[in-house]
Amino acid sequence: MEEVAPETATAKTAAPFGTAFTSQMTLARYSDGQWQGVETVPVGPLPLHPASHVLHYGSTCFEGLKAYRMPDGEIKIFRLDQHIARFQRSAALLCLPQPPADMMEAMIREVVALGHDVIPDAPGALYLRPTLIGTEENIGAAGAPSAEAMVYVLASPVGEYFAGGRGLNILIEDQEMRSTPGFGQAKTGGNYASALRHVMRAKKEFSADQVLFCPNGDVQETGASNFFLIDDNRLLTKPLDPSFLHGITRDSVITLARDLGYEVIERDFTVDEIKDWIRTGEAALSGTAAVLSGVGAFIHGGERYQVGDGGVGPNTRKLSEALRALQSGRTPDRFGWLS
């Protein structure tokens, strides 16, 4: 995908997802047992020693959240407190120093203010990527946490992640897991790397958009999104456990569904139940990037199982529109999610 230079992005034009960046970012370093002062620096290559802990032992985690332009031009961030809290939990799981919540909020808000003029109108947004890495120069530290770290906040003006609004094709993987058991709740690059070979095979062999991981038939999540089954009255999703990411968009969809009168069911379910459900119901993926994206078909055991007419179902559209309207300020923020 060709990169769009940050200076060409405007408030009216969303850049291809994740390929363009604002000109500045915020950065802080951890050393001698404490976080040092926050800097605002140009977006560009980071100086890292080749022995840096992150390059050898995967000591890194990140977040993904969005800032939206409201109808009156004001910029607000969606569920900032929850994203910071999850970032801190991921840091703890990676044995990295946890950046203080007030420092992270200040860093994120500064990047949003600096990027104000290139934030697209809805449905575009400013995608924010806080990232924490271990920087200790020690290749002998395989069994020890990094004593030094760096956190930075990168921003990218974005449009839709899944373009075109079509129903997605999802391959069901019923043997392999997406992540190491107990570690799936961390938002770390290693979890995405472990899923990638399955996603690439699914794209090459089946023209699938993503892979739904269902080890031994237990439905978990896709390589990058949480998963829902939906019908006119109900929303079904797996209950939270350490095997998969505790999605903030997932929580938002559940809250909105209850508010709109859906019965929310959180329980374990199987691949066979998916096949039965989609005879009359719908399926969808949720995440900060994907928002709520409908599934048009599943591929399993060499067979294709169409969901409805193969497009995005009416209940998925209803919930997606409710979430997008709230995020963009077109409906009242009755849950206090924008700040």
Coordinates of N, CA, C and O in Angstrom, one line a residue, residues 67-204:
A67 N -9.5 9.3 18.1 CA -10.0 10.7 18.3 C -10.9 11.1 17.2 O -10.6 10.8 16.0
Y68 N -12.1 11.6 17.5 CA -13.1 12.0 16.4 C -13.4 13.5 16.4 O -13.4 14.1 17.4
R69 N -13.7 13.9 15.2 CA -14.1 15.3 15.0 C -15.6 15.4 15.2 O -16.4 14.7 14.5
M70 N -16.1 16.2 16.2 CA -17.5 16.3 16.4 C -18.1 17.3 15.4 O -17.4 18.0 14.7
P71 N -19.5 17.3 15.3 CA -20.1 18.2 14.3 C -19.8 19.6 14.5 O -19.8 20.4 13.5
D72 N -19.5 20.1 15.7 CA -19.1 21.5 16.0 C -17.6 21.7 15.8 O -17.1 22.8 16.1
G73 N -16.8 20.7 15.4 CA -15.4 20.9 15.1 C -14.5 20.5 16.3 O -13.3 20.3 16.2
E74 N -15.1 20.3 17.5 CA -14.3 19.9 18.7 C -13.8 18.4 18.5 O -14.5 17.6 17.8
I75 N -12.7 18.1 19.0 CA -12.1 16.8 18.9 C -12.2 16.1 20.3 O -11.9 16.7 21.3
K76 N -12.7 14.9 20.2 CA -12.9 14.1 21.4 C -12.3 12.7 21.2 O -12.4 12.1 20.1
I77 N -11.8 12.1 22.3 CA -11.2 10.8 22.3 C -12.2 9.8 22.9 O -12.8 10.0 23.9
F78 N -12.3 8.6 22.2 CA -13.3 7.6 22.6 C -12.7 6.7 23.6 O -11.7 6.0 23.4
R79 N -13.2 6.6 24.8 CA -12.9 5.7 25.9 C -11.4 5.7 26.3 O -10.8 4.7 26.4
L80 N -10.9 6.9 26.4 CA -9.5 7.1 26.7 C -9.1 6.4 28.0 O -8.0 5.7 28.0
D81 N -9.9 6.5 29.0 CA -9.5 5.9 30.3 C -9.4 4.4 30.2 O -8.4 3.8 30.8
Q82 N -10.3 3.8 29.5 CA -10.2 2.3 29.4 C -9.0 1.8 28.6 O -8.4 0.8 28.9
H83 N -8.7 2.6 27.5 CA -7.5 2.2 26.8 C -6.2 2.3 27.6 O -5.3 1.5 27.5
I84 N -6.1 3.4 28.4 CA -4.9 3.6 29.2 C -4.8 2.4 30.2 O -3.8 1.9 30.5
A85 N -6.0 2.1 30.8 CA -6.0 1.0 31.8 C -5.5 -0.3 31.2 O -4.8 -1.1 31.8
R86 N -6.0 -0.6 29.9 CA -5.6 -1.9 29.3 C -4.1 -1.8 28.9 O -3.4 -2.8 29.0
F87 N -3.6 -0.6 28.5 CA -2.2 -0.5 28.2 C -1.4 -0.8 29.4 O -0.3 -1.5 29.3
Q88 N -1.8 -0.4 30.6 CA -1.1 -0.7 31.8 C -1.1 -2.2 32.1 O -0.1 -2.7 32.6
R89 N -2.3 -2.8 31.9 CA -2.4 -4.2 32.1 C -1.4 -5.0 31.2 O -0.8 -6.0 31.6
S90 N -1.4 -4.6 29.9 CA -0.5 -5.3 29.0 C 1.0 -5.1 29.4 O 1.8 -6.0 29.4
A91 N 1.3 -3.9 29.9 CA 2.7 -3.6 30.3 C 3.0 -4.6 31.5 O 4.1 -5.2 31.5
A92 N 2.1 -4.8 32.4 CA 2.4 -5.7 33.6 C 2.6 -7.1 33.1 O 3.5 -7.8 33.6
L93 N 1.8 -7.5 32.1 CA 1.9 -8.9 31.6 C 3.3 -9.1 30.9 O 3.8 -10.2 30.9
L94 N 3.8 -8.0 30.3 CA 5.1 -8.1 29.6 C 6.2 -7.8 30.5 O 7.4 -7.7 30.1
C95 N 5.9 -7.6 31.8 CA 7.0 -7.2 32.8 C 7.7 -6.0 32.4 O 9.0 -5.8 32.6
L96 N 7.0 -5.0 31.9 CA 7.5 -3.7 31.5 C 7.1 -2.7 32.5 O 6.0 -2.8 33.1
P97 N 7.8 -1.6 32.8 CA 7.4 -0.6 33.7 C 6.1 0.1 33.2 O 5.9 0.4 32.0
Q98 N 5.1 0.2 34.1 CA 3.8 0.7 33.7 C 3.8 2.3 33.6 O 4.1 2.9 34.7
P99 N 3.6 2.9 32.5 CA 3.5 4.3 32.4 C 2.4 4.8 33.2 O 1.2 4.3 33.2
P100 N 2.6 5.9 34.0 CA 1.5 6.4 34.8 C 0.3 6.9 34.0 O 0.5 7.4 32.9
A101 N -0.9 6.7 34.5 CA -2.1 7.1 33.7 C -2.1 8.5 33.3 O -2.5 8.9 32.2
D102 N -1.7 9.4 34.3 CA -1.8 10.8 34.0 C -0.8 11.2 32.9 O -1.0 12.1 32.1
M103 N 0.4 10.6 33.0 CA 1.4 10.9 31.9 C 0.9 10.4 30.6 O 1.1 11.1 29.6
M104 N 0.3 9.2 30.5 CA -0.2 8.7 29.2 C -1.3 9.6 28.7 O -1.4 9.9 27.5
E105 N -2.2 10.0 29.5 CA -3.3 10.9 29.1 C -2.7 12.2 28.5 O -3.2 12.7 27.4
A106 N -1.7 12.8 29.2 CA -1.1 14.0 28.7 C -0.4 13.8 27.4 O -0.6 14.7 26.4
M107 N 0.3 12.7 27.2 CA 1.0 12.4 26.0 C 0.0 12.2 24.8 O 0.2 12.8 23.7
I108 N -1.1 11.5 25.1 CA -2.1 11.3 24.0 C -2.8 12.6 23.6 O -3.0 12.9 22.4
R109 N -3.2 13.4 24.6 CA -3.9 14.6 24.3 C -3.0 15.6 23.6 O -3.5 16.3 22.7
E110 N -1.7 15.6 23.9 CA -0.8 16.5 23.2 C -0.7 16.1 21.7 O -0.7 17.0 20.8
V111 N -0.6 14.8 21.4 CA -0.5 14.3 20.0 C -1.8 14.7 19.3 O -1.8 15.1 18.1
V112 N -3.0 14.5 19.9 CA -4.2 14.9 19.3 C -4.3 16.4 19.0 O -4.7 16.8 17.9
A113 N -3.8 17.2 19.9 CA -3.8 18.7 19.7 C -2.9 19.0 18.6 O -3.2 19.9 17.7
L114 N -1.7 18.4 18.5 CA -0.8 18.7 17.4 C -1.3 18.2 16.0 O -1.0 18.8 15.0
G115 N -2.2 17.2 16.0 CA -2.7 16.7 14.8 C -4.1 17.2 14.4 O -4.7 16.7 13.5
H116 N -4.6 18.2 15.2 CA -5.9 18.7 15.0 C -6.3 19.0 13.6 O -7.4 18.6 13.1
D117 N -5.5 19.6 12.8 CA -5.8 20.1 11.5 C -5.9 18.9 10.4 O -6.5 19.1 9.4
V118 N -5.4 17.7 10.8 CA -5.4 16.7 9.8 C -6.4 15.5 10.2 O -6.4 14.5 9.6
I119 N -7.2 15.8 11.2 CA -8.1 14.8 11.6 C -9.3 14.8 10.7 O -10.0 15.8 10.5
P120 N -9.6 13.6 10.0 CA -10.7 13.6 9.0 C -12.0 13.8 9.7 O -12.2 13.5 10.9
D121 N -13.0 14.2 8.9 CA -14.4 14.1 9.3 C -14.8 12.7 9.4 O -14.3 11.8 8.8
A122 N -15.8 12.4 10.3 CA -16.4 11.1 10.4 C -16.9 10.6 9.0 O -17.4 11.4 8.3
P123 N -16.8 9.3 8.7 CA -16.4 8.2 9.6 C -14.9 8.1 9.8 O -14.4 7.1 10.4
G124 N -14.1 9.0 9.3 CA -12.6 9.0 9.5 C -12.3 9.4 11.0 O -13.2 9.8 11.7
A125 N -11.1 9.2 11.4 CA -10.7 9.6 12.7 C -9.2 9.7 12.8 O -8.5 9.5 11.8
L126 N -8.7 10.1 13.9 CA -7.3 10.1 14.2 C -7.0 8.8 15.0 O -7.4 8.7 16.2
Y127 N -6.3 7.9 14.4 CA -6.0 6.6 15.1 C -4.7 6.9 15.9 O -3.7 7.4 15.4
L128 N -4.8 6.5 17.2 CA -3.7 6.8 18.1 C -3.0 5.4 18.5 O -3.7 4.5 18.9
R129 N -1.7 5.4 18.5 CA -1.0 4.2 18.8 C 0.1 4.4 19.9 O 1.3 4.6 19.6
P130 N -0.3 4.4 21.1 CA 0.7 4.4 22.2 C 1.5 3.0 22.2 O 0.9 2.0 22.1
T131 N 2.8 3.1 22.3 CA 3.6 1.9 22.1 C 4.7 1.9 23.2 O 5.4 3.0 23.4
L132 N 4.9 0.8 23.9 CA 5.9 0.7 25.0 C 6.9 -0.4 24.6 O 6.5 -1.5 24.2
I133 N 8.2 -0.1 24.7 CA 9.2 -1.1 24.3 C 10.3 -1.1 25.4 O 10.6 -0.1 26.0
G134 N 10.9 -2.3 25.6 CA 12.0 -2.4 26.4 C 13.3 -2.1 25.7 O 13.6 -2.6 24.6
T135 N 14.1 -1.2 26.3 CA 15.3 -0.7 25.5 C 16.6 -1.0 26.2 O 17.7 -0.6 25.7
E136 N 16.6 -1.8 27.3 CA 17.9 -2.2 27.9 C 18.8 -2.9 26.9 O 18.4 -3.8 26.2
E137 N 20.1 -2.5 26.9 CA 21.1 -3.0 25.9 C 21.7 -4.2 26.6 O 22.8 -4.2 27.2
N138 N 21.1 -5.4 26.5 CA 21.5 -6.6 27.2 C 21.0 -7.8 26.5 O 19.8 -8.2 26.7
I139 N 21.8 -8.5 25.7 CA 21.3 -9.7 25.1 C 21.4 -10.9 26.0 O 21.0 -12.0 25.6
G140 N 21.8 -10.7 27.2 CA 21.9 -11.8 28.2 C 20.7 -11.8 29.1 O 20.6 -12.5 30.1
A141 N 19.7 -10.9 28.8 CA 18.6 -10.7 29.7 C 17.3 -11.5 29.3 O 16.2 -11.0 29.5
A142 N 17.5 -12.7 28.8 CA 16.3 -13.5 28.4 C 15.4 -13.8 29.6 O 14.2 -14.0 29.4
G143 N 16.0 -13.9 30.7 CA 15.2 -14.3 31.9 C 15.0 -13.1 32.9 O 14.7 -13.4 34.0
A144 N 15.1 -11.9 32.4 CA 14.9 -10.7 33.2 C 14.2 -9.7 32.4 O 14.3 -9.5 31.2
P145 N 13.4 -8.9 33.1 CA 12.7 -7.8 32.4 C 13.7 -6.7 32.1 O 14.8 -6.5 32.7
S146 N 13.3 -5.9 31.1 CA 14.1 -4.8 30.7 C 14.1 -3.7 31.7 O 13.1 -3.2 32.2
A147 N 15.3 -3.2 32.2 CA 15.4 -2.2 33.2 C 15.2 -0.8 32.6 O 15.1 0.2 33.3
E148 N 15.2 -0.7 31.3 CA 15.0 0.6 30.6 C 13.9 0.4 29.6 O 13.7 -0.7 29.0
A149 N 13.2 1.5 29.3 CA 12.0 1.4 28.4 C 11.8 2.7 27.8 O 12.3 3.8 28.2
M150 N 11.0 2.7 26.7 CA 10.5 3.9 26.0 C 9.1 3.8 25.7 O 8.6 2.7 25.3
V151 N 8.3 4.8 25.9 CA 6.9 4.8 25.4 C 6.7 6.0 24.5 O 7.3 7.1 24.7
Y152 N 6.0 5.8 23.4 CA 5.7 6.9 22.5 C 4.3 6.8 22.0 O 3.7 5.7 22.0
V153 N 3.8 7.9 21.5 CA 2.4 8.0 21.0 C 2.5 8.5 19.5 O 2.9 9.6 19.3
L154 N 2.1 7.6 18.6 CA 2.1 7.9 17.2 C 0.6 8.1 16.8 O -0.3 7.5 17.3
A155 N 0.4 9.0 15.8 CA -1.0 9.3 15.4 C -1.1 9.2 13.8 O -0.2 9.6 13.1
S156 N -2.2 8.6 13.4 CA -2.4 8.4 11.9 C -3.8 8.8 11.6 O -4.8 8.2 12.1
P157 N -4.0 9.7 10.6 CA -5.4 10.0 10.1 C -5.9 8.8 9.3 O -5.2 8.3 8.4
V158 N -7.0 8.3 9.6 CA -7.5 7.0 9.0 C -8.9 7.1 8.5 O -9.7 7.9 9.0
G159 N -9.2 6.2 7.6 CA -10.6 6.0 7.1 C -11.1 4.7 7.6 O -10.7 4.2 8.7
E160 N -11.9 4.0 6.8 CA -12.4 2.6 7.1 C -11.3 1.6 7.1 O -10.4 1.6 6.2
Y161 N -11.3 0.6 8.0 CA -10.3 -0.5 8.0 C -10.7 -1.5 6.9 O -9.9 -1.9 6.1
F162 N -12.0 -2.0 7.0 CA -12.5 -2.8 6.0 C -13.3 -2.0 5.0 O -14.5 -1.6 5.3
A163 N -12.8 -1.7 3.9 CA -13.4 -0.8 2.9 C -14.6 -1.4 2.2 O -14.6 -2.6 2.0
G164 N -15.6 -0.6 1.8 CA -16.6 -1.1 1.0 C -17.9 -1.6 1.7 O -18.9 -1.7 1.1
G165 N -17.8 -1.8 3.0 CA -19.0 -2.2 3.7 C -19.6 -3.6 3.3 O -20.7 -3.9 3.6
R166 N -18.7 -4.4 2.7 CA -19.2 -5.8 2.3 C -19.1 -6.7 3.5 O -18.5 -6.5 4.5
G167 N -19.8 -7.9 3.3 CA -19.7 -9.0 4.3 C -18.3 -9.6 4.2 O -17.8 -9.9 3.1
L168 N -17.6 -9.9 5.3 CA -16.3 -10.4 5.3 C -16.3 -11.9 5.1 O -17.3 -12.6 5.6
N169 N -15.3 -12.5 4.5 CA -15.1 -13.9 4.4 C -14.1 -14.4 5.5 O -13.0 -13.9 5.6
I170 N -14.6 -15.3 6.4 CA -13.8 -15.7 7.5 C -13.5 -17.2 7.5 O -14.4 -18.0 7.4
L171 N -12.2 -17.6 7.6 CA -11.9 -19.0 7.7 C -11.9 -19.4 9.1 O -11.3 -18.7 10.0
I172 N -12.5 -20.5 9.4 CA -12.5 -21.1 10.8 C -11.4 -22.0 11.0 O -11.2 -23.0 10.2
E173 N -10.5 -21.7 11.9 CA -9.4 -22.5 12.3 C -9.7 -23.3 13.6 O -9.8 -22.6 14.6
D174 N -10.0 -24.6 13.5 CA -10.5 -25.3 14.7 C -9.5 -26.1 15.4 O -9.8 -27.0 16.2
Q175 N -8.2 -25.9 15.1 CA -7.1 -26.7 15.8 C -6.2 -25.7 16.5 O -5.9 -25.9 17.7
E176 N -5.6 -24.8 15.8 CA -4.6 -23.9 16.4 C -5.2 -22.8 17.2 O -6.4 -22.4 17.0
M177 N -4.4 -22.3 18.2 CA -4.8 -21.1 19.0 C -4.2 -19.9 18.4 O -3.1 -19.9 17.8
R178 N -4.8 -18.7 18.7 CA -4.2 -17.5 18.2 C -3.0 -17.1 19.0 O -2.0 -16.6 18.5
S179 N -3.1 -17.4 20.3 CA -2.0 -16.9 21.2 C -1.7 -18.0 22.3 O -2.4 -19.0 22.4
T180 N -0.6 -17.8 23.0 CA -0.3 -18.6 24.2 C -1.4 -18.5 25.2 O -1.9 -17.4 25.5
P181 N -1.9 -19.6 25.7 CA -2.9 -19.6 26.8 C -2.6 -18.7 27.9 O -1.4 -18.7 28.4
G182 N -3.5 -17.8 28.3 CA -3.3 -16.9 29.4 C -2.7 -15.6 29.0 O -2.6 -14.7 29.8
F183 N -2.2 -15.5 27.7 CA -1.5 -14.3 27.3 C -2.2 -13.6 26.2 O -1.8 -12.5 25.8
G184 N -3.3 -14.1 25.8 CA -4.1 -13.5 24.7 C -4.7 -12.2 25.1 O -5.0 -11.4 24.2
Q185 N -4.8 -11.9 26.4 CA -5.4 -10.6 26.8 C -4.4 -9.5 26.7 O -4.8 -8.3 26.8
A186 N -3.1 -9.8 26.5 CA -2.1 -8.7 26.3 C -2.2 -8.2 24.8 O -2.3 -9.0 23.9
K187 N -2.1 -6.9 24.7 CA -2.1 -6.3 23.3 C -0.6 -6.1 23.0 O 0.0 -5.1 23.1
T188 N 0.0 -7.2 22.5 CA 1.4 -7.3 22.2 C 1.6 -7.9 20.8 O 0.8 -8.7 20.3
G189 N 2.7 -7.4 20.1 CA 2.9 -7.8 18.8 C 3.1 -9.3 18.6 O 2.7 -9.9 17.5
G190 N 3.6 -10.0 19.6 CA 3.8 -11.5 19.5 C 2.5 -12.2 19.2 O 2.5 -13.2 18.5
N191 N 1.4 -11.7 19.8 CA 0.1 -12.4 19.6 C -0.4 -12.3 18.1 O -0.9 -13.2 17.5
Y192 N -0.1 -11.1 17.5 CA -0.5 -10.9 16.1 C 0.5 -11.7 15.2 O 0.0 -12.2 14.2
A193 N 1.7 -11.8 15.6 CA 2.7 -12.5 14.8 C 2.3 -14.0 14.8 O 2.5 -14.7 13.8
S194 N 1.9 -14.5 15.9 CA 1.5 -15.9 16.0 C 0.3 -16.3 15.1 O 0.2 -17.4 14.7
A195 N -0.6 -15.3 14.9 CA -1.8 -15.5 14.1 C -1.5 -15.3 12.6 O -2.2 -15.8 11.8
L196 N -0.4 -14.6 12.3 CA -0.2 -14.1 10.9 C -0.1 -15.2 9.9 O -0.7 -15.1 8.8
R197 N 0.6 -16.3 10.2 CA 0.8 -17.3 9.2 C -0.6 -17.9 8.8 O -0.8 -18.3 7.7
H198 N -1.5 -18.0 9.8 CA -2.8 -18.6 9.5 C -3.6 -17.6 8.7 O -4.3 -18.0 7.7
V199 N -3.5 -16.3 8.9 CA -4.2 -15.3 8.2 C -3.7 -15.3 6.7 O -4.5 -15.2 5.8
M200 N -2.4 -15.4 6.5 CA -1.8 -15.3 5.2 C -2.2 -16.6 4.4 O -2.5 -16.5 3.2
R201 N -2.3 -17.7 5.1 CA -2.7 -19.0 4.4 C -4.2 -18.8 4.0 O -4.6 -19.3 2.9
A202 N -5.0 -18.3 4.9 CA -6.4 -18.1 4.6 C -6.6 -17.2 3.4 O -7.5 -17.5 2.6
K203 N -5.9 -16.2 3.3 CA -6.0 -15.2 2.2 C -5.6 -15.9 0.9 O -6.2 -15.8 -0.1
K204 N -4.4 -16.6 0.9 CA -3.9 -17.2 -0.3 C -4.8 -18.4 -0.8 O -5.1 -18.5 -2.0

